[in-house]
Amino acid sequence: GGVRRTHNGEGIAPSEAIWRMHREEGCSVRLLRPQKRLDHVCLLLSLLEEHWGSGAGANVYLTPAGHQGFAPHWDDIEAFILQTEGSKRWKVYAPRSDEEEMPRYSSRNFEQSEVS
């Protein structure tokens, strides 16, 4: 746990390999910019942009039950998370120092012991 690996390298990954790794190895699947292909996601982002007065983007993450999608980390963006299926216990941690409060860059992956 705690180590991110990107399996597909450059280009588009073969769907058979993606779903095999999802089922058999517990890998998460990340779909970038679903609004390019799904009009209802594009509409939702447009409404959120109007409401928030700023740009918005979307990704979709599919993580098998009983698996952790990501190591503990922080992002350099404000994230609005909408979970649409299943259940998950989300852990949100306070910054460990003043430098972590408004980060300009995403963090490295942390071990659980570093944030608990």
Short mmCIF file of C-alpha atoms in Angstrom, two decimals:
data_model
loop_
_atom_site.label_atom_id
_atom_site.label_comp_id
_atom_site.label_asym_id
_atom_site.label_seq_id
_atom_site.Cartn_x
_atom_site.Cartn_y
_atom_site.Cartn_z
CA GLY A 1 0.00 0.00 0.00
CA GLY A 2 0.95 3.63 -0.37
CA VAL A 3 2.76 3.31 -3.71
CA ARG A 4 1.24 4.70 -6.89
CA ARG A 5 1.98 2.81 -10.06
CA THR A 6 0.80 3.83 -13.50
CA HIS A 7 0.50 0.69 -15.59
CA ASN A 8 -0.39 1.88 -19.06
CA GLY A 9 2.55 4.16 -19.91
CA GLU A 10 2.00 6.36 -22.96
CA GLY A 11 -1.15 6.42 -25.06
CA ILE A 12 -4.43 4.66 -24.47
CA ALA A 13 -4.44 1.52 -22.35
CA PRO A 14 -6.19 -1.56 -23.77
CA SER A 15 -9.57 -1.92 -22.05
CA GLU A 16 -9.14 -5.68 -21.55
CA ALA A 17 -5.98 -5.08 -19.51
CA ILE A 18 -7.59 -2.28 -17.50
CA TRP A 19 -10.58 -4.36 -16.40
CA ARG A 20 -8.44 -7.45 -15.72
CA MET A 21 -6.18 -5.43 -13.41
CA HIS A 22 -9.24 -3.83 -11.78
CA ARG A 23 -10.83 -7.22 -11.05
CA GLU A 24 -7.79 -9.38 -10.35
CA GLU A 25 -5.27 -6.98 -8.83
CA GLY A 26 -7.56 -4.45 -7.13
CA CYS A 27 -6.28 -1.55 -9.24
CA SER A 28 -8.20 1.70 -9.37
CA VAL A 29 -9.26 2.99 -12.76
CA ARG A 30 -9.06 6.73 -13.47
CA LEU A 31 -11.06 8.23 -16.32
CA LEU A 32 -9.90 11.73 -17.24
CA ARG A 33 -12.30 14.46 -18.37
CA PRO A 34 -15.55 12.48 -18.68
CA GLN A 35 -17.25 15.74 -19.69
CA LYS A 36 -15.69 15.35 -23.14
CA ARG A 37 -17.96 12.35 -23.80
CA LEU A 38 -20.86 12.71 -21.36
CA ASP A 39 -23.13 15.70 -21.90
CA HIS A 40 -24.73 15.46 -18.44
CA VAL A 41 -21.29 15.77 -16.79
CA CYS A 42 -20.51 18.77 -19.00
CA LEU A 43 -23.81 20.38 -17.95
CA LEU A 44 -23.13 19.73 -14.25
CA LEU A 45 -19.67 21.31 -14.54
CA SER A 46 -21.17 24.35 -16.31
CA LEU A 47 -23.65 24.82 -13.47
CA LEU A 48 -20.94 24.44 -10.83
CA GLU A 49 -18.70 26.93 -12.63
CA GLU A 50 -21.52 29.45 -12.70
CA HIS A 51 -22.33 28.86 -9.03
CA TRP A 52 -18.71 28.95 -7.82
CA GLY A 53 -17.53 31.66 -10.20
CA SER A 54 -14.48 29.64 -11.23
CA GLY A 55 -13.44 26.84 -13.54
CA ALA A 56 -14.28 23.22 -12.77
CA GLY A 57 -13.07 19.88 -14.07
CA ALA A 58 -13.90 16.25 -13.45
CA ASN A 59 -12.29 12.84 -13.20
CA VAL A 60 -13.91 9.49 -12.44
CA TYR A 61 -12.26 6.96 -10.15
CA LEU A 62 -13.35 3.32 -9.84
CA THR A 63 -11.81 1.48 -6.90
CA PRO A 64 -12.75 -2.12 -6.12
CA ALA A 65 -14.46 -2.81 -2.79
CA GLY A 66 -11.99 -3.45 0.00
CA HIS A 67 -9.16 -1.56 -1.73
CA GLN A 68 -7.66 1.88 -1.19
CA GLY A 69 -7.46 4.02 -4.30
CA PHE A 70 -4.69 6.36 -3.17
CA ALA A 71 -2.04 6.70 -0.52
CA PRO A 72 -2.61 9.60 1.89
CA HIS A 73 -1.71 12.85 0.11
CA TRP A 74 -2.83 16.41 -0.46
CA ASP A 75 -3.70 18.12 -3.71
CA ASP A 76 -2.85 21.63 -4.83
CA ILE A 77 -6.49 22.17 -5.83
CA GLU A 78 -9.79 22.45 -4.05
CA ALA A 79 -11.60 19.17 -4.58
CA PHE A 80 -15.35 18.60 -4.49
CA ILE A 81 -15.90 14.86 -4.17
CA LEU A 82 -19.16 13.24 -5.18
CA GLN A 83 -19.35 9.53 -4.40
CA THR A 84 -22.10 7.92 -6.44
CA GLU A 85 -21.89 4.25 -5.50
CA GLY A 86 -20.81 1.99 -2.66
CA SER A 87 -19.52 3.17 0.68
CA LYS A 88 -16.17 4.39 1.86
CA ARG A 89 -14.70 5.76 5.04
CA TRP A 90 -13.03 9.03 4.03
CA LYS A 91 -10.21 10.27 6.24
CA VAL A 92 -9.49 14.00 6.14
CA TYR A 93 -6.48 15.19 8.12
CA ALA A 94 -5.52 18.60 9.41
CA PRO A 95 -2.34 20.12 7.96
CA ARG A 96 0.75 19.00 9.85
CA SER A 97 2.37 22.44 9.55
CA ASP A 98 1.66 25.97 8.28
CA GLU A 99 3.38 25.14 4.97
CA GLU A 100 0.73 22.52 4.23
CA GLU A 101 -2.26 24.87 4.63
CA MET A 102 -2.32 26.40 1.13
CA PRO A 103 0.03 24.23 -0.91
CA ARG A 104 1.22 25.31 -4.36
CA TYR A 105 2.03 21.72 -5.35
CA SER A 106 0.53 18.30 -4.66
CA SER A 107 2.27 16.24 -2.02
CA ARG A 108 4.13 13.00 -2.34
CA ASN A 109 2.34 9.85 -1.20
CA PHE A 110 2.55 9.47 2.57
CA GLU A 111 2.67 6.34 4.67
CA GLN A 112 -0.35 6.02 6.97
CA SER A 113 1.91 6.45 10.03
CA GLU A 114 2.92 9.92 8.81
CA VAL A 115 -0.62 11.31 8.92
CA SER A 116 -2.31 9.37 11.75
#
